[in-house]
Coordinates of C-alpha atoms and ligand atoms in Angstrom, one line a residue:
Chain A
M14 CA -10.4 1.3 -37.3
G15 CA -12.3 3.9 -39.2
E16 CA -10.9 7.4 -39.5
G17 CA -7.7 8.1 -37.5
D18 CA -5.9 5.1 -38.9
G19 CA -3.5 7.3 -40.7
A20 CA -5.0 6.5 -44.1
G21 CA -2.5 7.2 -46.8
F22 CA 0.4 7.2 -44.4
Q23 CA 3.5 5.6 -46.1
P24 CA 6.4 4.8 -43.8
P25 CA 9.5 6.5 -45.0
Q26 CA 12.4 4.5 -46.6
K27 CA 15.0 2.9 -44.4
Q28 CA 17.6 5.3 -45.6
E29 CA 15.5 8.2 -44.7
Q30 CA 14.8 6.8 -41.3
E31 CA 18.5 6.4 -40.6
Q32 CA 19.3 10.0 -41.6
W33 CA 16.7 11.3 -39.1
M34 CA 18.0 8.9 -36.4
E35 CA 21.5 10.0 -37.0
R36 CA 20.4 13.5 -36.3
A37 CA 18.4 12.5 -33.1
L38 CA 21.6 10.9 -31.9
T39 CA 23.6 14.0 -32.4
M40 CA 21.0 16.0 -30.5
A41 CA 21.2 13.5 -27.6
K42 CA 25.0 13.9 -27.5
E43 CA 24.7 17.7 -27.5
A44 CA 22.2 17.4 -24.6
L45 CA 24.6 15.4 -22.7
E46 CA 27.3 17.9 -23.2
N47 CA 25.1 20.6 -21.9
G48 CA 24.2 18.5 -18.7
E49 CA 20.8 17.7 -19.9
V50 CA 19.0 14.3 -20.2
P51 CA 20.6 12.8 -23.4
V52 CA 17.5 12.1 -25.4
G53 CA 17.2 13.3 -29.0
C54 CA 13.8 13.7 -30.4
L55 CA 12.4 14.8 -33.8
M56 CA 8.9 15.0 -35.2
V57 CA 9.0 14.8 -39.0
Y58 CA 6.0 15.6 -41.2
R59 CA 6.4 15.0 -44.9
N60 CA 10.2 15.4 -44.8
E61 CA 10.1 18.5 -42.7
I62 CA 11.0 18.9 -39.0
L63 CA 8.1 20.4 -37.2
G64 CA 9.3 19.8 -33.7
Q65 CA 12.6 18.9 -31.9
G66 CA 12.2 18.7 -28.2
R67 CA 14.5 18.2 -25.2
N68 CA 13.6 17.3 -21.7
E69 CA 12.5 20.5 -19.8
V70 CA 11.5 19.0 -16.5
N71 CA 13.9 21.0 -14.4
E72 CA 13.2 24.4 -16.0
T73 CA 9.5 24.0 -15.8
K74 CA 9.3 22.0 -12.5
N75 CA 6.8 19.9 -14.4
A76 CA 7.8 16.2 -14.5
T77 CA 5.8 15.6 -17.6
R78 CA 7.9 17.9 -19.8
H79 CA 9.8 15.0 -21.6
A80 CA 11.4 15.6 -25.0
E81 CA 8.4 14.1 -26.8
M82 CA 5.9 16.3 -25.0
V83 CA 7.9 19.4 -25.8
A84 CA 8.2 18.3 -29.4
I85 CA 4.5 17.8 -29.6
D86 CA 3.8 21.3 -28.4
Q87 CA 6.1 22.6 -31.2
V88 CA 4.1 20.8 -33.8
L89 CA 0.8 22.0 -32.2
K90 CA 2.1 25.5 -32.4
W91 CA 3.2 25.1 -36.0
C92 CA -0.3 23.8 -36.9
H93 CA -1.8 26.8 -35.2
Q94 CA 0.5 29.3 -37.0
K95 CA 0.0 27.8 -40.4
G96 CA -3.7 27.2 -39.9
R97 CA -3.2 23.5 -40.6
D98 CA -5.5 20.7 -39.4
R99 CA -3.6 19.2 -36.5
K100 CA -5.3 15.8 -37.0
E101 CA -4.0 15.5 -40.6
V102 CA -0.6 16.6 -39.6
F103 CA -0.1 14.2 -36.7
E104 CA -1.5 11.4 -38.7
H105 CA 1.4 11.8 -41.1
T106 CA 4.1 12.6 -38.6
V107 CA 6.9 10.2 -37.6
L108 CA 8.6 10.5 -34.2
Y109 CA 12.4 9.7 -34.2
V110 CA 13.7 9.4 -30.7
T111 CA 16.9 7.8 -29.2
V112 CA 15.1 6.2 -26.3
E113 CA 11.8 4.2 -26.3
P114 CA 9.0 6.6 -25.3
C115 CA 7.8 6.1 -21.7
I116 CA 4.3 5.0 -20.8
M117 CA 3.0 8.6 -20.5
C118 CA 4.5 9.7 -23.8
A119 CA 3.4 6.6 -25.6
A120 CA -0.2 7.3 -24.5
A121 CA 0.1 10.9 -25.7
L122 CA 1.4 9.7 -29.1
R123 CA -1.7 7.4 -29.3
L124 CA -4.0 10.2 -28.4
L125 CA -2.6 12.2 -31.3
N126 CA -2.8 9.3 -33.8
I127 CA 0.9 9.4 -34.6
P128 CA 1.3 6.3 -36.9
L129 CA 5.1 5.4 -36.5
V130 CA 7.8 5.8 -33.9
V131 CA 11.4 5.0 -34.7
Y132 CA 13.6 4.6 -31.6
G133 CA 17.1 3.6 -30.5
C134 CA 17.5 1.8 -27.2
Q135 CA 14.8 0.4 -24.9
N136 CA 13.6 2.2 -21.8
E137 CA 13.8 -0.3 -19.2
R138 CA 12.5 1.9 -16.3
F139 CA 9.4 3.5 -17.9
G140 CA 9.1 2.1 -21.5
G141 CA 5.6 2.2 -23.0
C142 CA 6.4 0.4 -26.2
G143 CA 7.0 -3.0 -24.8
S144 CA 9.6 -2.7 -22.0
V145 CA 7.2 -2.1 -19.0
L146 CA 3.9 -1.8 -20.8
N147 CA 2.8 -2.1 -24.3
I148 CA 0.8 1.1 -24.7
S149 CA 1.7 1.5 -28.3
Q150 CA -0.2 -1.8 -29.3
D151 CA -2.7 -2.5 -26.5
D152 CA -6.4 -2.5 -27.1
L153 CA -7.5 0.9 -25.9
L154 CA -10.7 2.1 -27.6
Y155 CA -10.7 5.5 -26.0
T156 CA -7.1 6.3 -26.2
G157 CA -6.4 7.3 -29.7
T158 CA -4.9 4.7 -32.2
P159 CA -2.2 2.2 -31.7
F160 CA 1.1 3.0 -33.5
Q161 CA 3.9 1.1 -35.1
C162 CA 7.3 0.9 -33.5
L163 CA 10.7 0.3 -35.0
G164 CA 13.2 0.0 -32.2
G165 CA 16.9 -0.8 -32.0
Y166 CA 18.6 1.8 -34.1
R167 CA 22.1 2.2 -32.7
A168 CA 20.8 1.2 -29.3
E169 CA 24.2 0.6 -27.7
E170 CA 25.3 4.2 -28.3
A171 CA 21.9 5.6 -26.9
V172 CA 22.3 3.4 -23.8
E173 CA 25.8 4.6 -23.2
L174 CA 24.7 8.2 -23.3
L175 CA 22.1 7.5 -20.7
K176 CA 24.4 5.6 -18.5
T177 CA 26.9 8.4 -18.6
F178 CA 24.2 10.9 -17.6
Y179 CA 22.7 8.8 -14.8
K180 CA 26.2 8.1 -13.4
A181 CA 26.6 11.9 -13.1
E182 CA 23.1 12.2 -11.7
N183 CA 23.8 9.8 -8.8
P184 CA 24.7 12.0 -5.8
N185 CA 27.1 9.3 -4.5
A186 CA 29.0 9.5 -7.7
P187 CA 31.7 12.1 -8.0
K188 CA 30.2 15.4 -9.1
S189 CA 30.6 16.1 -12.8
K190 CA 31.0 19.6 -14.1
A191 CA 28.6 18.7 -17.0
R192 CA 25.8 18.6 -14.5
K193 CA 26.2 22.1 -13.3
K194 CA 23.9 24.6 -14.9
H195 CA 25.1 27.8 -16.5
Chain B
M22 CA -29.8 37.5 11.8
S23 CA -28.1 34.8 9.8
P24 CA -30.2 32.2 8.0
P25 CA -30.6 28.9 9.8
T26 CA -28.4 26.1 9.0
W27 CA -29.4 22.5 9.1
I28 CA -28.1 19.1 10.0
L29 CA -29.1 16.5 7.6
K30 CA -29.7 13.3 9.3
M31 CA -30.1 10.3 7.1
V32 CA -30.0 6.6 7.5
Q33 CA -29.0 4.4 4.7
P34 CA -31.1 1.3 4.6
R35 CA -28.9 -1.7 4.8
G36 CA -28.3 -3.5 1.6
T37 CA -29.0 -0.5 -0.7
E38 CA -26.1 0.4 -2.8
S39 CA -26.8 1.7 -6.3
I40 CA -29.0 4.8 -6.7
G41 CA -29.3 5.8 -10.3
R42 CA -28.0 9.0 -11.6
T43 CA -30.5 11.6 -10.6
W44 CA -31.5 12.0 -7.0
C45 CA -34.7 13.5 -5.9
C46 CA -35.7 15.0 -2.6
E47 CA -39.2 14.9 -1.3
A48 CA -40.8 16.0 1.8
V49 CA -43.1 13.4 3.2
E50 CA -45.2 15.4 5.6
N51 CA -45.5 19.1 6.3
M52 CA -44.9 19.8 2.6
T53 CA -43.9 23.2 1.9
W54 CA -44.5 24.9 -1.5
L55 CA -40.9 24.2 -2.3
L56 CA -41.1 20.5 -1.9
K57 CA -44.4 19.6 -3.5
E58 CA -42.6 18.3 -6.4
W59 CA -39.6 16.1 -6.9
I60 CA -36.5 18.2 -7.1
R61 CA -33.4 17.1 -9.0
L62 CA -30.4 17.4 -6.8
K63 CA -26.9 17.4 -8.1
S64 CA -25.2 17.1 -4.7
F65 CA -25.6 17.4 -1.0
A66 CA -24.6 21.0 -1.3
E67 CA -27.9 21.6 -3.1
L68 CA -29.8 19.8 -0.5
Q69 CA -28.2 22.0 2.1
I70 CA -29.2 25.1 0.3
L71 CA -32.7 23.7 0.1
S72 CA -32.6 22.9 3.8
K73 CA -31.7 26.5 4.6
I74 CA -35.0 27.7 3.2
L75 CA -37.0 25.4 5.3
S76 CA -38.0 26.5 8.8
N77 CA -39.3 23.4 10.5
P78 CA -38.0 19.9 10.7
V79 CA -39.2 18.1 7.7
P80 CA -39.2 14.4 7.1
I81 CA -37.6 13.7 3.7
I82 CA -37.0 10.9 1.3
V83 CA -34.1 11.1 -1.0
S84 CA -34.6 8.7 -4.0
N85 CA -33.5 8.0 -7.5
G86 CA -37.1 8.1 -8.6
L87 CA -37.2 4.4 -8.9
G88 CA -37.0 3.4 -5.4
Q89 CA -36.6 5.0 -2.0
F90 CA -33.1 5.4 -1.0
F91 CA -32.9 7.5 2.1
K92 CA -35.4 8.4 4.7
G93 CA -34.8 10.9 7.3
I94 CA -35.5 14.2 8.9
M95 CA -34.0 17.6 8.1
E96 CA -34.0 19.6 11.3
P97 CA -32.6 23.0 12.2
Q98 CA -29.1 22.8 13.3
C99 CA -28.2 24.0 16.8
K100 CA -27.2 27.6 16.6
K101 CA -23.7 27.2 17.9
Q102 CA -22.7 24.9 15.2
K103 CA -22.0 26.6 12.0
T104 CA -20.6 24.0 9.8
R105 CA -22.5 21.4 8.1
V106 CA -22.5 18.0 9.6
L107 CA -23.2 14.9 7.6
S108 CA -23.5 11.8 9.6
T109 CA -23.8 9.6 6.6
F110 CA -22.5 9.8 3.1
T111 CA -24.0 8.6 -0.1
W112 CA -20.7 7.3 -1.3
E113 CA -18.2 4.8 -0.2
V114 CA -14.6 4.8 -1.3
T115 CA -12.9 1.5 -2.0
P116 CA -9.1 1.2 -2.4
V117 CA -7.9 0.0 -5.8
L118 CA -5.3 -2.6 -4.7
S119 CA -2.8 -4.5 -6.6
D120 CA -3.8 -7.7 -8.2
E121 CA -1.8 -9.9 -5.9
K122 CA -3.8 -8.5 -2.9
L123 CA -7.0 -9.4 -4.6
C124 CA -6.2 -12.6 -6.3
E125 CA -7.5 -16.0 -5.2
V126 CA -5.5 -18.2 -3.0
E127 CA -3.2 -20.4 -5.0
L128 CA -2.8 -23.9 -3.9
L129 CA -0.1 -26.6 -4.1
E130 CA -0.6 -30.4 -3.9
A131 CA 1.1 -32.1 -0.9
F132 CA 1.2 -35.3 1.0
A133 CA 0.2 -35.2 4.7
A134 CA -0.2 -38.0 7.2
P135 CA -1.9 -38.5 10.5
I136 CA 0.3 -38.6 13.6
I137 CA -0.9 -41.6 15.6
N138 CA 1.6 -41.2 18.4
K139 CA 1.5 -37.6 19.7
K140 CA 4.8 -38.1 21.5
Q141 CA 6.7 -38.5 18.2
T142 CA 5.7 -35.1 16.9
S143 CA 8.8 -33.1 17.6
C144 CA 11.0 -36.0 16.3
L145 CA 8.9 -36.3 13.1
I146 CA 9.2 -32.5 12.5
K147 CA 12.9 -32.7 12.8
Q148 CA 13.1 -35.7 10.4
L149 CA 10.9 -34.1 7.9
T150 CA 12.6 -30.8 8.0
C151 CA 15.7 -32.6 7.0
L152 CA 14.2 -34.8 4.4
Y153 CA 11.7 -32.4 2.9
P154 CA 12.6 -28.9 4.0
L155 CA 9.5 -27.1 2.3
N156 CA 11.7 -24.4 0.9
N157 CA 9.9 -21.2 0.0
L158 CA 6.9 -22.0 2.1
P159 CA 7.8 -20.5 5.5
H160 CA 4.1 -19.5 6.0
I161 CA 3.0 -23.2 6.2
K162 CA 2.6 -24.6 9.6
R163 CA 3.9 -28.1 9.4
V164 CA 1.5 -29.6 11.8
R165 CA -2.2 -29.1 12.2
N166 CA -4.7 -30.1 14.9
C167 CA -7.5 -32.4 14.1
R168 CA -10.3 -31.3 16.3
D169 CA -13.2 -33.6 16.3
K170 CA -13.3 -35.5 13.0
S171 CA -10.8 -38.2 13.5
D172 CA -9.2 -40.7 15.8
H173 CA -5.7 -39.0 15.6
P174 CA -5.0 -35.7 17.2
L175 CA -2.6 -34.2 14.7
E176 CA -1.7 -34.2 11.0
I177 CA 1.7 -33.3 9.5
I178 CA 2.8 -32.2 6.0
I179 CA 5.3 -34.8 4.6
C180 CA 6.3 -33.2 1.3
L181 CA 5.0 -31.5 -1.8
L182 CA 3.9 -33.7 -4.6
R183 CA 6.4 -32.1 -6.9
D184 CA 9.3 -33.2 -4.5
I185 CA 8.8 -36.9 -5.4
P186 CA 9.0 -38.5 -8.7
N187 CA 6.4 -41.3 -8.0
R188 CA 3.0 -39.9 -7.0
E189 CA 1.4 -43.1 -5.8
V190 CA 3.4 -43.8 -2.7
S191 CA 3.4 -45.5 0.6
L192 CA 5.1 -44.4 3.8
N193 CA 8.2 -46.5 3.0
D194 CA 8.7 -44.7 -0.3
L195 CA 8.4 -41.4 1.4
F196 CA 11.0 -42.3 4.1
P197 CA 13.6 -44.3 2.2
E198 CA 16.0 -44.6 5.1
A199 CA 14.6 -43.4 8.3
K200 CA 11.7 -45.0 10.1
A201 CA 8.5 -43.2 10.2
D202 CA 7.4 -44.1 13.7
G203 CA 3.9 -43.0 14.7
L204 CA 2.6 -42.0 11.3
G205 CA -0.6 -43.2 9.7
E206 CA -1.3 -43.7 6.0
P207 CA -0.4 -40.7 3.9
F208 CA -3.1 -38.7 2.0
R209 CA -3.1 -35.8 -0.4
V210 CA -3.9 -32.2 0.7
R211 CA -3.8 -28.9 -1.0
I212 CA -1.9 -26.2 0.9
P213 CA -1.6 -22.4 0.2
A214 CA 1.3 -21.5 -2.0
Y215 CA 1.8 -18.0 -0.6
Q216 CA 1.3 -16.2 2.7
P217 CA -2.1 -14.5 2.6
L218 CA -2.0 -10.7 2.2
T219 CA -5.6 -9.9 3.2
R220 CA -8.0 -11.3 5.9
S221 CA -10.2 -12.9 3.3
Q222 CA -7.3 -14.6 1.6
F223 CA -6.3 -15.8 5.1
E224 CA -9.7 -17.2 5.8
V225 CA -9.7 -19.2 2.4
A226 CA -6.1 -20.4 2.9
S227 CA -6.8 -21.6 6.5
Q228 CA -9.6 -23.8 5.3
H229 CA -7.0 -25.8 3.4
W230 CA -4.1 -25.8 5.8
P231 CA -3.0 -23.5 8.6
T232 CA -0.8 -20.7 7.6
T233 CA 0.9 -17.8 9.3
F234 CA -0.6 -14.4 8.6
R235 CA 0.6 -10.9 9.6
E236 CA -2.4 -8.9 9.0
N237 CA -2.1 -5.5 7.4
K238 CA -4.7 -3.6 9.3
Q239 CA -4.8 -0.8 6.8
V240 CA -5.6 -3.2 3.9
T241 CA -8.3 -5.0 6.0
D242 CA -9.9 -1.8 7.1
A243 CA -9.8 -0.5 3.6
L244 CA -11.4 -3.6 2.3
Q245 CA -14.1 -3.3 4.8
G246 CA -14.6 0.5 3.9
H247 CA -13.4 1.6 7.4
L248 CA -10.4 3.5 6.3
F249 CA -11.7 7.1 6.7
N250 CA -13.6 8.7 9.6
T251 CA -16.4 11.2 9.3
E252 CA -14.1 14.1 9.6
E253 CA -11.9 12.8 6.8
K254 CA -14.7 11.9 4.6
T255 CA -16.2 15.4 5.0
K256 CA -12.9 17.0 3.9
M257 CA -12.7 14.5 1.0
Q258 CA -16.2 15.5 -0.1
T259 CA -15.4 19.2 0.0
F260 CA -12.4 18.6 -2.3
M261 CA -14.3 16.5 -4.7
E262 CA -17.1 19.1 -4.8
K263 CA -14.4 21.6 -5.9
A264 CA -13.4 19.3 -8.6
I265 CA -16.9 18.9 -9.8
E266 CA -17.4 22.7 -9.8
A267 CA -14.4 23.0 -12.0
A268 CA -15.6 20.3 -14.2
T269 CA -19.1 22.0 -14.5
V270 CA -17.4 25.3 -15.7
G271 CA -15.3 23.3 -18.2
K272 CA -18.3 21.5 -19.5
K273 CA -20.0 24.8 -20.2
M274 CA -17.0 25.8 -22.3
G275 CA -17.3 22.7 -24.4
M276 CA -14.7 20.7 -22.6
E277 CA -14.9 17.1 -21.3
P278 CA -16.7 17.3 -18.0
V279 CA -13.7 16.3 -15.9
G280 CA -12.3 18.3 -12.9
A281 CA -9.3 17.9 -10.6
V282 CA -8.0 19.3 -7.4
I283 CA -4.5 18.9 -5.9
V284 CA -4.4 19.2 -2.1
N285 CA -1.7 19.4 0.4
P286 CA -2.9 17.0 3.1
A287 CA -0.5 18.4 5.7
T288 CA -2.4 21.7 5.7
D289 CA -5.6 20.9 3.8
E290 CA -4.6 23.7 1.4
V291 CA -5.9 23.5 -2.2
V292 CA -2.7 23.9 -4.2
A293 CA -4.3 23.6 -7.7
V294 CA -7.8 23.4 -9.3
G295 CA -8.2 22.5 -13.0
H296 CA -10.7 21.3 -15.5
D297 CA -10.1 19.4 -18.7
C298 CA -9.0 21.7 -21.6
R299 CA -8.4 19.0 -24.3
N300 CA -11.0 20.6 -26.6
G301 CA -8.9 23.7 -26.6
P302 CA -5.6 24.4 -28.4
N303 CA -3.9 21.5 -26.7
P304 CA -5.5 18.1 -26.9
L305 CA -3.2 16.6 -24.3
L306 CA -4.3 19.1 -21.6
H307 CA -6.4 16.6 -19.6
A308 CA -7.6 17.8 -16.2
V309 CA -4.8 15.9 -14.4
M310 CA -2.1 17.4 -16.8
V311 CA -3.5 20.8 -16.2
C312 CA -3.3 20.4 -12.5
I313 CA 0.3 19.0 -12.6
D314 CA 1.3 22.2 -14.5
L315 CA -0.5 24.4 -12.1
V316 CA 1.4 22.8 -9.2
A317 CA 4.6 23.6 -11.2
Y318 CA 3.4 27.2 -11.4
S319 CA 2.9 27.2 -7.6
Q320 CA 6.6 26.3 -7.2
G321 CA 7.8 28.9 -9.7
G322 CA 7.7 26.8 -12.9
G323 CA 5.0 25.9 -15.3
A324 CA 4.8 25.2 -19.0
F325 CA 1.4 26.2 -20.4
N326 CA -0.6 29.4 -20.4
H327 CA -3.8 28.8 -18.5
N328 CA -4.9 32.5 -18.4
K329 CA -7.9 31.8 -20.6
Y330 CA -9.4 29.4 -18.2
H331 CA -10.3 31.2 -15.0
N332 CA -11.2 28.1 -13.2
C333 CA -7.8 26.6 -13.7
C334 CA -5.9 28.2 -10.8
F335 CA -3.1 27.6 -8.3
K336 CA -2.1 28.8 -4.9
A337 CA 1.6 29.8 -4.4
V338 CA 2.7 27.6 -1.7
E339 CA 5.0 28.7 1.1
S340 CA 5.3 25.5 3.0
F341 CA 5.8 22.2 1.2
P342 CA 4.5 18.9 2.7
G343 CA 8.0 17.6 2.3
E344 CA 9.2 15.0 4.7
H345 CA 6.3 15.6 7.0
A346 CA 3.8 14.6 4.5
I347 CA 5.5 11.3 3.9
N348 CA 4.3 10.3 7.3
I349 CA 0.7 11.3 7.0
G350 CA -2.1 10.0 4.9
K351 CA -2.0 6.3 5.8
P352 CA -0.3 4.5 3.0
L353 CA -1.9 1.2 2.3
L354 CA 1.4 -0.5 2.2
P355 CA 4.3 -0.1 4.6
S356 CA 6.6 2.2 2.8
N357 CA 10.0 0.8 2.5
D358 CA 10.1 3.0 -0.6
D359 CA 13.5 4.6 -0.6
S360 CA 12.5 6.6 -3.7
L361 CA 10.7 9.0 -1.2
R362 CA 14.0 10.2 0.1
E363 CA 15.2 10.9 -3.4
N364 CA 12.2 13.1 -3.9
I365 CA 13.6 15.8 -1.7
V366 CA 16.0 17.7 -3.8
N367 CA 17.8 20.8 -2.3
G368 CA 15.3 20.7 0.6
L369 CA 12.4 21.0 -1.9
P370 CA 10.0 18.2 -2.7
Y371 CA 9.9 16.7 -6.2
I372 CA 6.9 18.5 -7.7
C373 CA 3.8 16.6 -6.3
T374 CA 5.5 14.7 -3.5
G375 CA 3.1 14.4 -0.5
Y376 CA 0.1 15.8 -2.4
D377 CA -3.3 14.2 -2.9
L378 CA -5.2 14.4 -6.2
Y379 CA -9.1 14.5 -6.4
V380 CA -10.3 13.8 -9.9
S381 CA -13.9 13.3 -11.0
R382 CA -13.0 10.5 -13.5
E383 CA -10.4 7.8 -13.5
P384 CA -7.3 9.0 -15.2
C385 CA -6.2 7.7 -18.6
V386 CA -2.7 6.0 -19.2
M387 CA -1.0 9.3 -19.9
C388 CA -2.3 11.0 -16.8
A389 CA -1.8 8.1 -14.5
M390 CA 1.9 7.8 -15.7
A391 CA 2.3 11.6 -15.4
L392 CA 1.3 11.2 -11.7
V393 CA 4.0 8.5 -11.3
H394 CA 6.5 10.9 -12.8
S395 CA 5.2 13.7 -10.4
R396 CA 5.4 11.5 -7.4
I397 CA 1.7 12.1 -6.3
R398 CA 0.8 10.6 -2.8
R399 CA -2.8 9.5 -3.1
V400 CA -5.5 9.7 -5.8
F401 CA -9.2 9.8 -5.2
Y402 CA -11.5 9.4 -8.2
A403 CA -15.2 9.2 -8.6
T404 CA -16.2 7.2 -11.6
S405 CA -14.3 4.6 -13.7
F406 CA -13.3 5.2 -17.2
P407 CA -13.2 2.3 -19.8
D408 CA -9.6 2.9 -20.6
G409 CA -8.7 3.9 -17.1
A410 CA -5.2 3.2 -15.8
L411 CA -5.9 3.2 -12.1
G412 CA -8.0 0.1 -11.8
T413 CA -10.0 -0.5 -15.0
K414 CA -7.4 -1.3 -17.8
Y415 CA -4.2 -1.0 -15.8
K416 CA -3.1 -0.5 -12.3
I417 CA -0.2 1.8 -13.0
H418 CA 0.0 2.9 -9.3
T419 CA 0.9 -0.6 -8.1
K420 CA 3.1 -1.6 -11.1
K421 CA 6.1 -3.2 -9.5
D422 CA 8.7 -2.2 -12.2
L423 CA 8.0 1.5 -11.8
N424 CA 10.0 3.6 -9.4
H425 CA 7.0 5.3 -7.5
H426 CA 3.8 3.9 -6.3
Y427 CA 0.7 5.7 -4.9
D428 CA -2.5 4.8 -3.2
V429 CA -5.8 5.0 -5.2
F430 CA -9.4 5.1 -4.0
K431 CA -12.4 5.1 -6.1
G432 CA -16.1 5.9 -5.6
L433 CA -15.8 9.2 -3.9
M434 CA -19.1 11.0 -4.8
E435 CA -19.5 8.6 -7.7
D436 CA -23.2 9.4 -8.3
E437 CA -22.6 13.1 -8.5
C438 CA -19.8 12.7 -11.0
Q439 CA -21.9 10.1 -13.0
F440 CA -24.5 12.9 -13.3
L441 CA -21.9 15.3 -14.5
L442 CA -20.9 12.9 -17.3
S443 CA -24.5 12.2 -18.3
Ligands
LIG25 ZN1 8.1 10.2 -21.6
LIG26 ZN1 -5.7 11.7 -19.2

């Protein structure tokens, strides 16, 4: 694999993983309360949160502004401000997210050489880590490096949050106050 | 007085296809000082500029330096016509179809038998429909004509091999109770497992056993390269030239030489032009991602700052293609896609709904999926990419599980874009 295989990356201890996932789940719940897509997402570099995104599709009118992409931009910004080598940073950054990244985000994570993604429930509609395609592991020479996935952390809760959100999203369903902006 | 413009008349010799990466133009006779040497051309636009300088009709050859590719005459264009007319194009677009439209015809083993007594035919069909209904094979015609080759006029499918336990059987085994009047000795045949989707599949299938076939004219035309007329091709070339222009600027700034243009096909307006910016501060800003964000800007949104890149720009749109655009642009598949309706939110389309993308290189997985999320209508690209997600490694635009599908065509100005990458 040569350089870019995250040499020297040690996956965090299980207990540490659970702490960050707990936090991601809390973020997802907060998002739901604010009428946003209930996805919690954290990018953690050497025990420090460098990015925590939430879905910004509606505000930006850009359908690619998923939580992961927003968090990635925060990490990039951090690297820029601190004058850090972004390659080194991403190669030691773990993504904690309540829902399996979609195909687009999985490809983006590969392009940045992120070594590990810990996620909650599967993403049946768009999942890029096995559900629809397996971008995380496929043989793609020109699309960064494959990454490891640990799925299933409190998956039922994560699914339940999404279901609640999409029920409100459905125009045929009774309008929920939570969906209204402001 | 305005400079003379030219029509370039060229005939592509049959059977020629590939012309290397560099084109050259040479005058055969009446050589002017300009054309004494081979001149490297990047595009037809350059040839056009060249032609403006010439004042007499000049026979030309366009070649890749290895062999002759085009032969023709450049002659002054009639004064009334101001636009360039290209009667032939150096490129051909081919649709990138889903695997099931391209796959080989799958066959199933079956038993058939000759019908000795033609008068029994309808009775036999009734009997057999009861005994062996051929479920899930509605495209199979139960009876076929035998033209010249045999003593019997018709043959009939009895059952599939998988319908019976014992595979070496006689008529009596096949008809345990009823009488098989008027049938000859059964024999094995292979019949098409699915209804053909394309004409070539139909032709192969019919050689085995007659099937029904409702031709999708779009797909057939597309496979034969007849999908676009000269006017449409001229437009397509103009948009791709714009993408190439952007890519060239990006390349000079040290970026990957990839350019993209998003067009509203309802008005032929260019909504966004962008080049690859991945070697700048954000490694994810591939040309397609740049263009998607520029379209967002055109609708009052946007997430990135593109001010540093003057060739990444957008046009604020007043009219959206909306529902109108859903009906234009010839989808390759009949659209029973209800998701299109959902795309119109509060009377506004969902981001790229109804828009076309022209991009010089096949998009990667991230970009191809970003186009699904953005509900693009059609994508035209020039060259393939080894990890490409619209034909090479994946066909994300045809993936059944996803909630939006779009049409993809490749090969538009392939040689020019190949040159760009070299
Ligand atoms: Zn995503
Ligand atoms: Zn890309």
